[in-house]
PDB file of C-alpha atoms in Angstrom:
ATOM      1  CA  MET M  60      77.299  85.117  93.362  1.00 42.00           C
ATOM      2  CA  GLU M  61      79.857  87.333  91.358  1.00 53.00           C
ATOM      3  CA  THR M  62      83.018  87.943  93.133  1.00 71.00           C
ATOM      4  CA  HIS M  63      84.140  91.522  92.492  1.00 82.00           C
ATOM      5  CA  ILE M  64      87.460  92.087  92.426  1.00 92.00           C
ATOM      6  CA  ASP M  65      89.436  95.797  92.503  1.00 94.00           C
ATOM      7  CA  ALA M  66      92.850  94.448  90.929  1.00 96.00           C
ATOM      8  CA  TYR M  67      94.549  91.571  90.025  1.00 96.00           C
ATOM      9  CA  VAL M  68      98.351  90.002  88.975  1.00 98.00           C
ATOM     10  CA  ARG M  69      99.003  90.407  85.222  1.00 95.00           C
ATOM     11  CA  GLN M  70     102.323  89.140  85.873  1.00 95.00           C
ATOM     12  CA  ALA M  71     104.504  87.138  88.248  1.00 96.00           C
ATOM     13  CA  ASP M  72     107.073  84.827  86.738  1.00 87.00           C
ATOM     14  CA  GLY M  73     110.392  86.142  86.871  1.00 89.00           C
ATOM     15  CA  ASN M  74     111.594  88.668  89.241  1.00 95.00           C
ATOM     16  CA  CYS M  75     108.715  91.549  89.247  1.00 96.00           C
ATOM     17  CA  ILE M  76     105.299  91.138  90.013  1.00 97.00           C
ATOM     18  CA  LYS M  77     102.803  93.148  88.219  1.00 97.00           C
ATOM     19  CA  VAL M  78      99.241  94.062  89.495  1.00 97.00           C
ATOM     20  CA  MET M  79      96.663  95.708  87.081  1.00 96.00           C
ATOM     21  CA  LEU M  80      94.290  98.003  88.714  1.00 95.00           C
ATOM     22  CA  PHE M  81      90.485  98.235  87.823  1.00 92.00           C
ATOM     23  CA  ASN M  82      90.072 101.241  89.844  1.00 90.00           C
ATOM     24  CA  GLY M  83      92.012 103.354  92.568  1.00 87.00           C
ATOM     25  CA  ARG M  84      90.442 101.223  95.557  1.00 92.00           C
ATOM     26  CA  SER M  85      93.271  99.297  96.215  1.00 92.00           C
ATOM     27  CA  ARG M  86      96.489 101.409  95.237  1.00 94.00           C
ATOM     28  CA  ALA M  87      97.214 102.736  98.853  1.00 94.00           C
ATOM     29  CA  SER M  88      97.395  99.297 100.233  1.00 96.00           C
ATOM     30  CA  LEU M  89      99.173  97.904  97.461  1.00 97.00           C
ATOM     31  CA  GLN M  90     101.682 101.074  97.715  1.00 95.00           C
ATOM     32  CA  ALA M  91     101.999  99.861 101.490  1.00 96.00           C
ATOM     33  CA  LEU M  92     103.358  96.551 100.387  1.00 96.00           C
ATOM     34  CA  GLY M  93     106.108  98.179  98.131  1.00 96.00           C
ATOM     35  CA  PHE M  94     104.556  98.502  94.763  1.00 97.00           C
ATOM     36  CA  THR M  95     105.334 101.621  92.759  1.00 96.00           C
ATOM     37  CA  ALA M  96     103.416 103.264  89.462  1.00 91.00           C
ATOM     38  CA  GLY M  97     104.194 101.511  86.149  1.00 76.00           C
ATOM     39  CA  GLU M  98     102.603 101.370  83.033  1.00 78.00           C
ATOM     40  CA  GLU M  99      98.921 102.834  82.984  1.00 81.00           C
ATOM     41  CA  ASP M 100      97.046 101.369  85.768  1.00 91.00           C
ATOM     42  CA  THR M 101      99.585  98.754  86.435  1.00 95.00           C
ATOM     43  CA  LEU M 102     101.734  98.604  89.824  1.00 97.00           C
ATOM     44  CA  THR M 103     104.925  96.711  89.979  1.00 97.00           C
ATOM     45  CA  LEU M 104     107.262  95.344  92.708  1.00 97.00           C
ATOM     46  CA  PRO M 105     110.905  93.649  92.136  1.00 97.00           C
ATOM     47  CA  VAL M 106     111.025  90.619  94.023  1.00 97.00           C
ATOM     48  CA  PRO M 107     114.588  88.916  94.449  1.00 96.00           C
ATOM     49  CA  ASP M 108     113.655  85.149  95.134  1.00 95.00           C
ATOM     50  CA  ASP M 109     110.507  82.441  95.596  1.00 94.00           C
ATOM     51  CA  ALA M 110     110.374  83.506  99.285  1.00 95.00           C
ATOM     52  CA  ALA M 111     110.272  87.298  98.837  1.00 97.00           C
ATOM     53  CA  LYS M 112     107.153  86.336  95.919  1.00 97.00           C
ATOM     54  CA  ALA M 113     105.523  84.130  98.269  1.00 97.00           C
ATOM     55  CA  ALA M 114     105.544  86.745 101.090  1.00 97.00           C
ATOM     56  CA  VAL M 115     104.202  89.488  98.547  1.00 98.00           C
ATOM     57  CA  PHE M 116     101.607  87.087  97.102  1.00 98.00           C
ATOM     58  CA  ILE M 117     100.287  86.298 100.834  1.00 97.00           C
ATOM     59  CA  GLY M 118     100.160  90.147 101.158  1.00 97.00           C
ATOM     60  CA  LEU M 119      97.800  90.393  97.788  1.00 98.00           C
ATOM     61  CA  ARG M 120      95.763  87.479  98.824  1.00 97.00           C
ATOM     62  CA  ASP M 121      94.914  89.221 102.158  1.00 96.00           C
ATOM     63  CA  LEU M 122      93.858  92.488 100.214  1.00 96.00           C
ATOM     64  CA  GLY M 123      91.693  90.152  97.814  1.00 95.00           C
ATOM     65  CA  VAL M 124      93.838  90.706  94.733  1.00 97.00           C
ATOM     66  CA  ALA M 125      92.939  87.942  92.182  1.00 97.00           C
ATOM     67  CA  PHE M 126      95.626  86.021  90.134  1.00 98.00           C
ATOM     68  CA  SER M 127      95.113  85.782  86.394  1.00 97.00           C
ATOM     69  CA  ALA M 128      94.989  82.154  84.920  1.00 95.00           C
ATOM     70  CA  GLY M 129      95.826  81.518  81.644  1.00 88.00           C
ATOM     71  CA  ARG M 130      98.759  80.542  79.461  1.00 82.00           C
ATOM     72  CA  GLU M 131     101.796  78.505  80.930  1.00 83.00           C
ATOM     73  CA  TRP M 132     103.564  80.273  84.234  1.00 88.00           C
ATOM     74  CA  CYS M 133     100.147  82.598  84.591  1.00 96.00           C
ATOM     75  CA  PRO M 134     100.346  84.263  88.046  1.00 97.00           C
ATOM     76  CA  ALA M 135      97.715  81.405  89.205  1.00 97.00           C
ATOM     77  CA  ASP M 136     100.163  78.581  88.117  1.00 96.00           C
ATOM     78  CA  VAL M 137     102.895  80.532  90.158  1.00 97.00           C
ATOM     79  CA  PHE M 138     100.646  80.507  93.029  1.00 97.00           C
ATOM     80  CA  GLU M 139     100.209  76.987  93.198  1.00 96.00           C
ATOM     81  CA  HIS M 140     103.611  76.179  92.204  1.00 95.00           C
ATOM     82  CA  LEU M 141     104.816  78.085  95.245  1.00 96.00           C
ATOM     83  CA  ARG M 142     101.789  76.124  97.364  1.00 97.00           C
ATOM     84  CA  ASP M 143     102.568  72.963  96.272  1.00 96.00           C
ATOM     85  CA  GLY M 144     106.566  73.839  97.284  1.00 95.00           C
ATOM     86  CA  GLY M 145     105.377  74.349 100.610  1.00 95.00           C
ATOM     87  CA  VAL M 146     106.342  78.122 100.385  1.00 93.00           C
ATOM     88  CA  LEU M 147     102.932  79.208 100.945  1.00 94.00           C
ATOM     89  CA  GLU M 148      99.184  78.093 101.636  1.00 94.00           C
ATOM     90  CA  GLY M 149      95.966  79.009 101.701  1.00 95.00           C
ATOM     91  CA  PRO M 150      93.331  79.867  98.796  1.00 96.00           C
ATOM     92  CA  TYR M 151      93.277  82.414  96.492  1.00 97.00           C
ATOM     93  CA  LEU M 152      91.092  84.024  93.946  1.00 97.00           C
ATOM     94  CA  ARG M 153      91.362  83.237  90.433  1.00 96.00           C
ATOM     95  CA  VAL M 154      90.432  85.056  87.625  1.00 96.00           C
ATOM     96  CA  ALA M 155      90.037  83.394  84.058  1.00 94.00           C
ATOM     97  CA  TRP M 156      89.280  85.734  81.050  1.00 86.00           C
ATOM     98  CA  ARG M 157      86.440  84.760  78.716  1.00 84.00           C
ATOM     99  CA  THR M 158      86.912  88.031  76.602  1.00 79.00           C
ATOM    100  CA  LEU M 159      88.314  91.282  76.888  1.00 72.00           C
ATOM    101  CA  ARG M 160      85.785  92.606  79.371  1.00 76.00           C
ATOM    102  CA  GLN M 161      84.416  89.325  80.808  1.00 83.00           C
ATOM    103  CA  PHE M 162      85.994  87.250  83.339  1.00 89.00           C
ATOM    104  CA  THR M 163      85.267  84.302  86.503  1.00 91.00           C
ATOM    105  CA  VAL M 164      86.542  84.885  89.420  1.00 93.00           C
ATOM    106  CA  THR M 165      86.750  81.245  91.702  1.00 92.00           C
ATOM    107  CA  THR M 166      88.609  80.349  94.802  1.00 93.00           C
ATOM    108  CA  ALA M 167      91.475  77.910  94.190  1.00 94.00           C
TER     109      ALA M 167
END
């Protein structure tokens, strides 16, 4: 069964979270979390520290936003680091790219 996602976290290292939208369905919910328009189809939210980042991650996870897997300190790695540190808990959607347009979504 293929999991459908409307958005994914494309960057979460440092003090800014960037979410890429596949469509507009989750835009209002993300803006309610404090995200603002950034680059085309991307919303951004500055975060001061890991505790704030974890709180936003919980909101994103609850909205069904996936966390991108890939190279070092990808959003999925950041989620797992915060979870391993006890700052947040529970599963999340992990999106891994096969090609620019093909991806796999799993629960991690």
